[in-house]
mmCIF file of C-alpha atoms and ligand atoms in Angstrom:
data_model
loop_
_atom_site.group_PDB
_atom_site.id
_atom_site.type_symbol
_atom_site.label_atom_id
_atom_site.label_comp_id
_atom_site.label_asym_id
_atom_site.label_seq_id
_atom_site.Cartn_x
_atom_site.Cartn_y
_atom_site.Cartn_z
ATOM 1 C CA UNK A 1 8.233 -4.432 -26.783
ATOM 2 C CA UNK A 2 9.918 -2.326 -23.982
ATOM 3 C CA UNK A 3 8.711 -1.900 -19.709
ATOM 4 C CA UNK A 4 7.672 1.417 -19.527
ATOM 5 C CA UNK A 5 10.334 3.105 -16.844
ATOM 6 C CA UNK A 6 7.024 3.906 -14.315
ATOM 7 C CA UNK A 7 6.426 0.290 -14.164
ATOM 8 C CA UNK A 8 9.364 0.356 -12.134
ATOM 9 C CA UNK A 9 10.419 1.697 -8.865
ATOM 10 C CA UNK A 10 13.934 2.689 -7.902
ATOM 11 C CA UNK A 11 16.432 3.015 -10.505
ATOM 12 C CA UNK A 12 18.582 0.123 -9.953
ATOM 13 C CA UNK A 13 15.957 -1.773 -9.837
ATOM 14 C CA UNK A 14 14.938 -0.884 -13.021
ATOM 15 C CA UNK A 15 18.289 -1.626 -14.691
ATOM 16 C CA UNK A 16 18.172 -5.229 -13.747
ATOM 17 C CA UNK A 17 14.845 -5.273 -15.051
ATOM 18 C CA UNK A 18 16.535 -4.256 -18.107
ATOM 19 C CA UNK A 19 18.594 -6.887 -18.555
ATOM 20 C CA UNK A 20 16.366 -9.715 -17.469
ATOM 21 C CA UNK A 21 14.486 -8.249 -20.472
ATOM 22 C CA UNK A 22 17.601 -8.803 -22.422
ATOM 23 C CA UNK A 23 17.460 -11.690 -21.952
ATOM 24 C CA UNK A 24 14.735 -12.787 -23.509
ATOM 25 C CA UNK A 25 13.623 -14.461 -20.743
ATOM 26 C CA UNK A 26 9.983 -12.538 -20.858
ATOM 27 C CA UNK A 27 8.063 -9.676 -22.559
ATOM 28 C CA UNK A 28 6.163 -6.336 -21.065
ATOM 29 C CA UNK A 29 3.050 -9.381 -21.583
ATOM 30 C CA UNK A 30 4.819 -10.867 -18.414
ATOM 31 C CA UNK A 31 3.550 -7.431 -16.163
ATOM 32 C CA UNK A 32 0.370 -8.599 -16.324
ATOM 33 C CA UNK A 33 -0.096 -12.420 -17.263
ATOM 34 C CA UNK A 34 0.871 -15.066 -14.942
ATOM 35 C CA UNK A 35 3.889 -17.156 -15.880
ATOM 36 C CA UNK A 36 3.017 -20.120 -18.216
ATOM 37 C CA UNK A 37 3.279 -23.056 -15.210
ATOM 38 C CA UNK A 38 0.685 -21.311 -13.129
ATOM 39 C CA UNK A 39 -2.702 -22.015 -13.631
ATOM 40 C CA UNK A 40 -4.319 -19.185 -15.183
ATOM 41 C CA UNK A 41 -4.232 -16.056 -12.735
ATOM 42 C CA UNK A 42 -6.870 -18.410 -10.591
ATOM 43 C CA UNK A 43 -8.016 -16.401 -7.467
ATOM 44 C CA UNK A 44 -7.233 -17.367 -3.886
ATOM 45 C CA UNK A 45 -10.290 -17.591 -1.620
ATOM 46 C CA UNK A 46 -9.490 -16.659 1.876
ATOM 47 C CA UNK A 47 -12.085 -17.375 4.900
ATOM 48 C CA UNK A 48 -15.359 -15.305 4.639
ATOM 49 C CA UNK A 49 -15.699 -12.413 6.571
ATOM 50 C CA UNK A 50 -18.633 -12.228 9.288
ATOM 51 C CA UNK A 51 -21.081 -9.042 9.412
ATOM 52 C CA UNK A 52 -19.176 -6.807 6.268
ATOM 53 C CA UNK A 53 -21.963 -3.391 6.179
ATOM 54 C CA UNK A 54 -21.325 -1.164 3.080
ATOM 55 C CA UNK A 55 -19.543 1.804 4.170
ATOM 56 C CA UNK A 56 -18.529 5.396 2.739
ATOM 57 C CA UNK A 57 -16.808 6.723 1.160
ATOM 58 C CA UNK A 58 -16.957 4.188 -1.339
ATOM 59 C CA UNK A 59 -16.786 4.585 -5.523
ATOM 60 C CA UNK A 60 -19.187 3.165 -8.142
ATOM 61 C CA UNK A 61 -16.285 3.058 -10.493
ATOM 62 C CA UNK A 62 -16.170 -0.478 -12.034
ATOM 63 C CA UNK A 63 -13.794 -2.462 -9.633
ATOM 64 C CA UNK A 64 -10.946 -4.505 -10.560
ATOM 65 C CA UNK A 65 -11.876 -8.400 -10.052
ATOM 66 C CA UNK A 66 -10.084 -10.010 -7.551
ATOM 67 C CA UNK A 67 -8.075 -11.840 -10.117
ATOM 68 C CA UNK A 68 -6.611 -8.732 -10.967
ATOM 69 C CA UNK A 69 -5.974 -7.334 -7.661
ATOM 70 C CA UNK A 70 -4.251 -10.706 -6.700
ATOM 71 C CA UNK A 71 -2.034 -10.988 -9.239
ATOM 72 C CA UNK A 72 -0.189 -7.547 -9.967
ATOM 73 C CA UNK A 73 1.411 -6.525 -6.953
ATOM 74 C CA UNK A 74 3.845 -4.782 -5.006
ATOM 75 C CA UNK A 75 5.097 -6.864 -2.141
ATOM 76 C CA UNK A 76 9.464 -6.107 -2.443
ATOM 77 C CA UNK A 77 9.424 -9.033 0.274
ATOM 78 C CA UNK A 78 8.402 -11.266 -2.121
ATOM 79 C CA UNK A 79 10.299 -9.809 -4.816
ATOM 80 C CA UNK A 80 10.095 -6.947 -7.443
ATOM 81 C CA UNK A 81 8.002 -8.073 -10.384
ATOM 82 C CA UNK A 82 4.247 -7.739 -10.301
ATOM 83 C CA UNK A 83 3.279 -11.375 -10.286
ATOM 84 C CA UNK A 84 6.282 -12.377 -7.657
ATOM 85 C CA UNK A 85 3.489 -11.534 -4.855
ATOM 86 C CA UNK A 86 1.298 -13.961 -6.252
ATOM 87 C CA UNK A 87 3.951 -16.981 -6.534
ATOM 88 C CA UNK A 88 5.449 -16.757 -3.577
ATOM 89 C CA UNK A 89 3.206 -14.780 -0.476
ATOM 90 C CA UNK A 90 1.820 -18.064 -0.178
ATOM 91 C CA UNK A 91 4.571 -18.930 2.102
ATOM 92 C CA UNK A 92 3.967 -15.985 4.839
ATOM 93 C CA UNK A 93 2.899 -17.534 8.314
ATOM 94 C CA UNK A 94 -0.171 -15.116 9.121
ATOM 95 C CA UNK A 95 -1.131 -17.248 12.471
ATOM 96 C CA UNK A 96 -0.332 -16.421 15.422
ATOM 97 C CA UNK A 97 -0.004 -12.579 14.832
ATOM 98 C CA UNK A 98 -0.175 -9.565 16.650
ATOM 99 C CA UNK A 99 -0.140 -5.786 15.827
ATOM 100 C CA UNK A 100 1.520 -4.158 18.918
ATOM 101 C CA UNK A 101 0.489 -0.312 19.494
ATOM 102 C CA UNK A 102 3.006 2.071 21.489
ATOM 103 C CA UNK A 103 4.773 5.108 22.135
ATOM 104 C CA UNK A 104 2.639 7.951 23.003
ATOM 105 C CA UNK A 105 -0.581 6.609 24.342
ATOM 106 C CA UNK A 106 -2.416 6.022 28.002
ATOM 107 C CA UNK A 107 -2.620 2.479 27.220
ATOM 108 C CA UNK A 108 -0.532 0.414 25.010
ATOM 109 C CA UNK A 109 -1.446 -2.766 24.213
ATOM 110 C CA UNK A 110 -0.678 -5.569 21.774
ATOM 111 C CA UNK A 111 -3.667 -7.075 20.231
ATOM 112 C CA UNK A 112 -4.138 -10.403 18.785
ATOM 113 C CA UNK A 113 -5.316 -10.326 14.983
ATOM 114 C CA UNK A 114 -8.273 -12.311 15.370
ATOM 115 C CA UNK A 115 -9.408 -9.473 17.925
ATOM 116 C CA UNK A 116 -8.905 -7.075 15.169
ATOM 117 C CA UNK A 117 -11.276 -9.103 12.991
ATOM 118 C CA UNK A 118 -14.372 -8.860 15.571
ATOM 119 C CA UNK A 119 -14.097 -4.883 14.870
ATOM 120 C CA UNK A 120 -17.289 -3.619 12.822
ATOM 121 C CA UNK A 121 -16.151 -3.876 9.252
ATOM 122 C CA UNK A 122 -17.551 -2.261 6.345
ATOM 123 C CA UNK A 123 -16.660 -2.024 2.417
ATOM 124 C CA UNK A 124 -14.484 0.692 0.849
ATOM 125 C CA UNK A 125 -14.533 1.038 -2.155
ATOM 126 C CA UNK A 126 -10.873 3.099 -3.147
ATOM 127 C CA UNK A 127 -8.933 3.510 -6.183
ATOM 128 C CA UNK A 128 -5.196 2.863 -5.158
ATOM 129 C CA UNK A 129 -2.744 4.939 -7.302
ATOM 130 C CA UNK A 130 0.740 3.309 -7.083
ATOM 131 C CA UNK A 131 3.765 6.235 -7.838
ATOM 132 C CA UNK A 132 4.491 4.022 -10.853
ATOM 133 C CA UNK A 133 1.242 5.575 -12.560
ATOM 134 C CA UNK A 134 -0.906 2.450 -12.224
ATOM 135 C CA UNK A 135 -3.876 1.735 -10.534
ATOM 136 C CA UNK A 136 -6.601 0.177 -9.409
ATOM 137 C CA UNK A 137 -10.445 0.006 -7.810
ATOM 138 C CA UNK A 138 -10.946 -2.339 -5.274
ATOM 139 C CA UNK A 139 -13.544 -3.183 -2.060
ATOM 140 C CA UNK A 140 -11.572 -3.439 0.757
ATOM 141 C CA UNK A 141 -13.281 -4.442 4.267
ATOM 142 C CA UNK A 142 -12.229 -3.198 7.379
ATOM 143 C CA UNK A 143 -12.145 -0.355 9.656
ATOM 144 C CA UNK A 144 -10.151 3.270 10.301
ATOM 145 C CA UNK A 145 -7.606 3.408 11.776
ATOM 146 C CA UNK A 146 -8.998 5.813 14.481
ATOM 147 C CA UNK A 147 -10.945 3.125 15.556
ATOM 148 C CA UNK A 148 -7.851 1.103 16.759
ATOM 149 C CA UNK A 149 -5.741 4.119 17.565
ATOM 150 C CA UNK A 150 -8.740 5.093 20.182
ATOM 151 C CA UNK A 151 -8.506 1.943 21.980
ATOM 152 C CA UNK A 152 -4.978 3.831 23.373
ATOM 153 C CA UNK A 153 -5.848 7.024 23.722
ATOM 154 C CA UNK A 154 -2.822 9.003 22.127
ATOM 155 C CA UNK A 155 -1.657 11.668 24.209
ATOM 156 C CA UNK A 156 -1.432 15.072 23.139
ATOM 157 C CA UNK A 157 2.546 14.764 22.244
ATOM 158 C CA UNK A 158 1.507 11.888 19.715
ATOM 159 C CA UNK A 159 1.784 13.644 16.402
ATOM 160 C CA UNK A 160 3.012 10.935 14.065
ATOM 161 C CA UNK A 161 2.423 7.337 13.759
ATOM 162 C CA UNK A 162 5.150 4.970 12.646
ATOM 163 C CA UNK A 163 3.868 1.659 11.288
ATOM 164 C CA UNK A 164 5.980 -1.398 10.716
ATOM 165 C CA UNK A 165 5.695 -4.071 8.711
ATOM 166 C CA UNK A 166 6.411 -8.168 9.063
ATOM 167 C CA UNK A 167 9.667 -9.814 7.960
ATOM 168 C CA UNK A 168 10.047 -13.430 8.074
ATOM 169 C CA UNK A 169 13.541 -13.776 6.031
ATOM 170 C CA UNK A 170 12.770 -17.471 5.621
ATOM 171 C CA UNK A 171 9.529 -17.011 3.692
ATOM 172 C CA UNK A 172 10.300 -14.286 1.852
ATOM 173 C CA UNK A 173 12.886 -14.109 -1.151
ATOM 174 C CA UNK A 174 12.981 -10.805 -1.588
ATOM 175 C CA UNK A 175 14.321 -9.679 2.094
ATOM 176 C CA UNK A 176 17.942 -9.437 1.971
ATOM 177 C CA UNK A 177 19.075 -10.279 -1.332
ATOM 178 C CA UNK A 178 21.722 -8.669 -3.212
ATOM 179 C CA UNK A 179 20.586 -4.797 -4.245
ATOM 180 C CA UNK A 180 17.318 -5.651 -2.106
ATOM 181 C CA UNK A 181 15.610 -2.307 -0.443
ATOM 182 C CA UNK A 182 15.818 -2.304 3.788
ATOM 183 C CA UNK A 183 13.485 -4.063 5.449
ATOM 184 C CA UNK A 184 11.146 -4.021 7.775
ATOM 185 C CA UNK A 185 9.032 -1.643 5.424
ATOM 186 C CA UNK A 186 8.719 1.256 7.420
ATOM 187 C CA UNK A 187 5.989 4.077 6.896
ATOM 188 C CA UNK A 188 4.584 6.878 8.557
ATOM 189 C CA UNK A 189 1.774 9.729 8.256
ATOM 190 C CA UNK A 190 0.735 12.439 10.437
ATOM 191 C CA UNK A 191 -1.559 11.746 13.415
ATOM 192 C CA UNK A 192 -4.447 13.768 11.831
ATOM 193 C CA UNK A 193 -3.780 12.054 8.639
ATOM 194 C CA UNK A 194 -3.672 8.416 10.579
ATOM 195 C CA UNK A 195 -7.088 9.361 12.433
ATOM 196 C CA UNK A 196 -8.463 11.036 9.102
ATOM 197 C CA UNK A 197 -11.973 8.706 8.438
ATOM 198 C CA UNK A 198 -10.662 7.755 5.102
ATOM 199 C CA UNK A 199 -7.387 5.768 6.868
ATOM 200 C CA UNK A 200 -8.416 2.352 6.897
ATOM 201 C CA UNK A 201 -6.967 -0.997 7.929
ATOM 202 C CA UNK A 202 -7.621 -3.689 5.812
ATOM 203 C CA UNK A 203 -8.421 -6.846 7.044
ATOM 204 C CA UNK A 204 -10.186 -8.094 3.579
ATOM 205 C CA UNK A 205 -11.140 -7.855 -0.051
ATOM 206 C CA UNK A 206 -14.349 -8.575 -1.583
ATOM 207 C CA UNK A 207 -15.600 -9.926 2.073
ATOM 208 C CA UNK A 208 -12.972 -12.822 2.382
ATOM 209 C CA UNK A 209 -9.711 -12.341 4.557
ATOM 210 C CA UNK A 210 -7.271 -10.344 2.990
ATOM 211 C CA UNK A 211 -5.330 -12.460 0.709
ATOM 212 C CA UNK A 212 -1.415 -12.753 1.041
ATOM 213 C CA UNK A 213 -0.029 -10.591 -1.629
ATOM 214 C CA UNK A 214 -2.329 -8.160 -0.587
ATOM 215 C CA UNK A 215 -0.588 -7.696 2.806
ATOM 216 C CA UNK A 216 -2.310 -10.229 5.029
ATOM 217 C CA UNK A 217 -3.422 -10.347 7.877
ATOM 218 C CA UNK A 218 -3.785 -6.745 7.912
ATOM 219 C CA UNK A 219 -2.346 -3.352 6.387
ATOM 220 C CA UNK A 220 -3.171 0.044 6.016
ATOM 221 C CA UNK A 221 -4.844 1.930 3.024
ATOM 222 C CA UNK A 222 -4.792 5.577 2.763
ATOM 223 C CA UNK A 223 -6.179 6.267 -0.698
ATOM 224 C CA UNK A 224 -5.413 9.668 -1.315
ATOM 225 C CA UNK A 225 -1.679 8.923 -1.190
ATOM 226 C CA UNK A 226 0.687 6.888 -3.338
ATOM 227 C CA UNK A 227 0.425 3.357 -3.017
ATOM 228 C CA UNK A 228 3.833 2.387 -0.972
ATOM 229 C CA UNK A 229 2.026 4.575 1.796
ATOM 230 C CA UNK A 230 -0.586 1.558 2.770
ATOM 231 C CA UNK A 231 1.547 -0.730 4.154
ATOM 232 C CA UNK A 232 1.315 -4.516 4.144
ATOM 233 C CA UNK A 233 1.262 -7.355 6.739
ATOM 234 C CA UNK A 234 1.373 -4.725 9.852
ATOM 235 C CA UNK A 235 3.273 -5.823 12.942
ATOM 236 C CA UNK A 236 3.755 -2.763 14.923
ATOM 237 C CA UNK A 237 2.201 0.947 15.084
ATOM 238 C CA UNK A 238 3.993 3.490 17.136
ATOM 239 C CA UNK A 239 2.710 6.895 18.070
ATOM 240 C CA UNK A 240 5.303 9.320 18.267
ATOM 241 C CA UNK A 241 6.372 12.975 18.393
ATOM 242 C CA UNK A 242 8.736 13.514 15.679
ATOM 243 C CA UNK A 243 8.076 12.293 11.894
ATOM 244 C CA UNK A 244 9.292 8.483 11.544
ATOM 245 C CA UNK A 245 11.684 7.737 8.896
ATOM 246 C CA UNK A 246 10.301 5.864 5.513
ATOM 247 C CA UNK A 247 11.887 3.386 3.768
ATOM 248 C CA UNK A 248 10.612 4.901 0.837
ATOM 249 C CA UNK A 249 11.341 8.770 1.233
ATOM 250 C CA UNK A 250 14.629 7.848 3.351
ATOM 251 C CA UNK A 251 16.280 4.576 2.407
ATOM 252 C CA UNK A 252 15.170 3.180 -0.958
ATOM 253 C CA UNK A 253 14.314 6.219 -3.199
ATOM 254 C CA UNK A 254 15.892 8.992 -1.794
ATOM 255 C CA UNK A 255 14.654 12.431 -2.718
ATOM 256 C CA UNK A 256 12.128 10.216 -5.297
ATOM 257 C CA UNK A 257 9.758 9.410 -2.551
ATOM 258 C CA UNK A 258 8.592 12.051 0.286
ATOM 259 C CA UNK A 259 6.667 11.568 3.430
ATOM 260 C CA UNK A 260 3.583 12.980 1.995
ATOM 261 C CA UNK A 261 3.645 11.512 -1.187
ATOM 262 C CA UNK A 262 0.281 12.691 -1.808
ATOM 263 C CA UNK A 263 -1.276 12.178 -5.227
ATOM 264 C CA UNK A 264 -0.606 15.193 -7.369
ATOM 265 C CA UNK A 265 -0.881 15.203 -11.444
ATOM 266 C CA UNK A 266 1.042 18.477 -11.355
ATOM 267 C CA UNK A 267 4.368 17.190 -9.514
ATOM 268 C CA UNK A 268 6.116 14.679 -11.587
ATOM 269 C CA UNK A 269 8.333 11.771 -10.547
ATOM 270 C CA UNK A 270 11.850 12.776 -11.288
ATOM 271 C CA UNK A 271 11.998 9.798 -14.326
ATOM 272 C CA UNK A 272 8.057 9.979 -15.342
ATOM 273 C CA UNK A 273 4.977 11.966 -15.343
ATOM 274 C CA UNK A 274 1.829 11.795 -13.050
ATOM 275 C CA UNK A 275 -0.643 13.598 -15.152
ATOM 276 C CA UNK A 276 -1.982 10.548 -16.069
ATOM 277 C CA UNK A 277 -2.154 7.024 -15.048
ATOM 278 C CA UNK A 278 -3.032 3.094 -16.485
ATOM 279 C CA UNK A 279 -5.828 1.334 -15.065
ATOM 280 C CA UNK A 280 -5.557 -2.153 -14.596
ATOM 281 C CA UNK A 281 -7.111 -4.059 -16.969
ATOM 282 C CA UNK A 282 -7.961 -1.185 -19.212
ATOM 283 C CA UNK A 283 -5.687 -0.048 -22.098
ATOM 284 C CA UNK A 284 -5.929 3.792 -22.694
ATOM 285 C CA UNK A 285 -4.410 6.259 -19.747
ATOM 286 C CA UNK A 286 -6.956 8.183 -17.871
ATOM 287 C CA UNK A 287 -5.992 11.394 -16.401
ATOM 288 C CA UNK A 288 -4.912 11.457 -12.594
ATOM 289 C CA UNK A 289 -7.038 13.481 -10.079
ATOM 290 C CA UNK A 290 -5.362 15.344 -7.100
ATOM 291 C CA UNK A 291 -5.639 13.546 -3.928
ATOM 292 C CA UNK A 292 -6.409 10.439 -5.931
ATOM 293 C CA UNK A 293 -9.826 12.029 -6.384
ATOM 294 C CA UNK A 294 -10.360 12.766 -2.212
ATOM 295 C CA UNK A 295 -9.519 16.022 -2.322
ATOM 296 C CA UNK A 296 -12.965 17.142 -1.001
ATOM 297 C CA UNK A 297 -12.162 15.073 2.082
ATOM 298 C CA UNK A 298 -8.401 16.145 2.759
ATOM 299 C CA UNK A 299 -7.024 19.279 1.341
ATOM 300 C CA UNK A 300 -7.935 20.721 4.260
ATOM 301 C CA UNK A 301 -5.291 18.407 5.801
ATOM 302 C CA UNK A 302 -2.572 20.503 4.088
ATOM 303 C CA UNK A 303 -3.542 24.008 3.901
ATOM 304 C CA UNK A 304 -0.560 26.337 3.822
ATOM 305 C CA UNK A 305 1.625 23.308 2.713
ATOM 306 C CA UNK A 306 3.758 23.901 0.034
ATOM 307 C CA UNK A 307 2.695 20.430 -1.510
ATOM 308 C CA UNK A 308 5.724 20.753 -4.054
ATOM 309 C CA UNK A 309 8.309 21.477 -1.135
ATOM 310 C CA UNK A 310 6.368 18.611 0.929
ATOM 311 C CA UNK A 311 5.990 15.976 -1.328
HETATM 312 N N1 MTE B 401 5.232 -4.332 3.283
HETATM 313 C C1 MTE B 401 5.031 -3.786 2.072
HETATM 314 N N2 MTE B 401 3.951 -3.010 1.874
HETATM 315 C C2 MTE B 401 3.735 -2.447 0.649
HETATM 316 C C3 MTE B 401 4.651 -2.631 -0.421
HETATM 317 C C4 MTE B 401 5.778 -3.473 -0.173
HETATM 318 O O1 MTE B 401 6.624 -3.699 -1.059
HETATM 319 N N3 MTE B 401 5.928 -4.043 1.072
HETATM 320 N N4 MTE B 401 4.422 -2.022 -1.632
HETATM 321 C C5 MTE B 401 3.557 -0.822 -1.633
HETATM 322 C C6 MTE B 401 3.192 -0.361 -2.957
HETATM 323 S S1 MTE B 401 4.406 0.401 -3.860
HETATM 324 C C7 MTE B 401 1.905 -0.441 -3.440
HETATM 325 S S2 MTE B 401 1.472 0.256 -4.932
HETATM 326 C C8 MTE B 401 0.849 -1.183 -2.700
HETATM 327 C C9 MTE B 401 0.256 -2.261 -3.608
HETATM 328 O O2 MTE B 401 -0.817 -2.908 -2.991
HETATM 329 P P1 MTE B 401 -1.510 -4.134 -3.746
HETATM 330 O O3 MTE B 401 -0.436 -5.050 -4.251
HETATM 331 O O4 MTE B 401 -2.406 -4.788 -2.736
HETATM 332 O O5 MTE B 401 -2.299 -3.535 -4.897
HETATM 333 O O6 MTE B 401 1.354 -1.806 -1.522
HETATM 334 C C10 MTE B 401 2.294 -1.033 -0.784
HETATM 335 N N5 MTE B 401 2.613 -1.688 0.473
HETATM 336 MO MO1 MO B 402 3.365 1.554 -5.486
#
């Protein structure tokens, strides 16, 4: 049996995957089971979250159990197979932790996670299409963006925000090994896009605290974009004038990965399609939707964009 290619990010990347595969050491089974050793894809429980009101958007497509959406992940910190996240996230320190919000706002301020927990939460319920043509449904809890990014009031030369994301070297094996991709994980989105309703952080999943490999304590999730847009385990957000760098569209994937990187079936990744795309846990492709299926909600985000020239 072979890896698809779009199981795989960058291309080096997926050579090595190549010949680990060679190997023999595991099978295109390994994407999605957990290694024999680990007890059977068992869930992690995390605290339960206080006061969680159903919110909207939210889709009555069958969600992915949390089984599912806690053990096939993208986490590069923790290493570039799907079930890496699950083995090893365990080890990230998620207390004490703050989110510190700067640049171009009246009032910066560094908050204290467990502050951002007594914020009114509700459900989401998004599908999350990674570039690598998988995806997923699942019920996040937690509240937009806006919501935080009021609490500074942006001034009117704010027209990106930069986010940044935790490294601990110590706990994670995947930061700074040999052919490893720069970290911190840096992304970025437009200020209208970052205060769109839809932006959400994340502070759970099915009403318990987020779990690890998920991006704990807190990450953002903008659903109408590729996946390696909503970032994991947030440390900083900075509002700024000029568009931040990615690691994504700048350092790791070059002219693979663009700022926008909005959902589009019609623009394909240089090595695969994105007409249509695997969900998790089913086995026949379904087809993908522009804008991940929001396109009521944000093409009015982009009009006069050339979305080809600005992916
Ligand atoms: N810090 C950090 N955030 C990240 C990533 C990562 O490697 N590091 N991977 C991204 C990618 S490519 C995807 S598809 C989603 C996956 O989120 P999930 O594992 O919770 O489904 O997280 C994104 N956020
Ligand atoms: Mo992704």
């Amino acid at each position: 049996m072979r890896v698809r290619s779009s199981e795989i990010t960058p291309r080096s990347l997926y050579l090595r995957r190549r010949e680990f595969l060679a190997l023999g050491a595991a099978g295109a089974g390994a994407l999605l089971l957990p290694r024999s050793g680990h007890a059977a894809a068992e869930a992690p429980h995390g605290r339960k979250l206080e006061g969680v009101k159903p919110g909207q958007p939210s889709t009555d497509e069958k969600k992915n159990s949390l089984e599912e959406i806690t053990h096939y992940n993208n986490f590069y910190e923790f290493g570039t197979d799907k079930d890496d996240p699950a083995r090893h996230a365990s080890k990230l320190q998620t207390r004490p932790w703050t989110v510190k919000v700067e640049g171009e706002c009246k009032s910066p301020k560094t908050f204290d996670v467990d502050d951002l927990l007594k914020f009114p939460l509700e459900e989401r319920v998004y599908r999350l299409r990674c570039v690598e043509a998988w995806s997923m449904v699942i019920p996040w809890d937690g509240f937009p963006l806006a919501a935080l990014l009021d609490k500074v009031q942006p001034t009117s030369r704010a027209k990106y925000v930069a986010f940044e994301t935790a490294v601990q070297k110590e706990n994670m094996p995947g930061v700074g090994g040999f052919g490893a991709i720069p970290f911190p994980y840096l992304e970025g989105l437009r200020i209208d896009e970052a205060m769109h309703p839809l932006t959400l952080l994340a502070v759970g999943i099915y009403g318990e605290e987020l779990p690890k490999q998920d991006g704990a304590p807190i990450r953002l999730v903008v659903p109408w974009k590729y996946g390696f847009k909503s970032a994991k385990s947030l440390v900083r957000i900075r509002l700024q004038e000029t568009q931040p760098p990615t690691t994504w569209s700048q350092y790791a994937g070059g002219s693979e990965y663009g700022f926008y990187a909005n959902v589009n079936p019609d623009v394909d990744h240089p090595r695969w399609s994105q007409a249509k795309e695997r969900r998790i846990g089913e086995f026949s492709r379904r087809k993908t939707l522009p804008f991940n299926g929001y396109a009521d909600q944000v093409e009015k985000l982009y009009a006069g964009m050339d979305l080809r020239k600005f992916f």
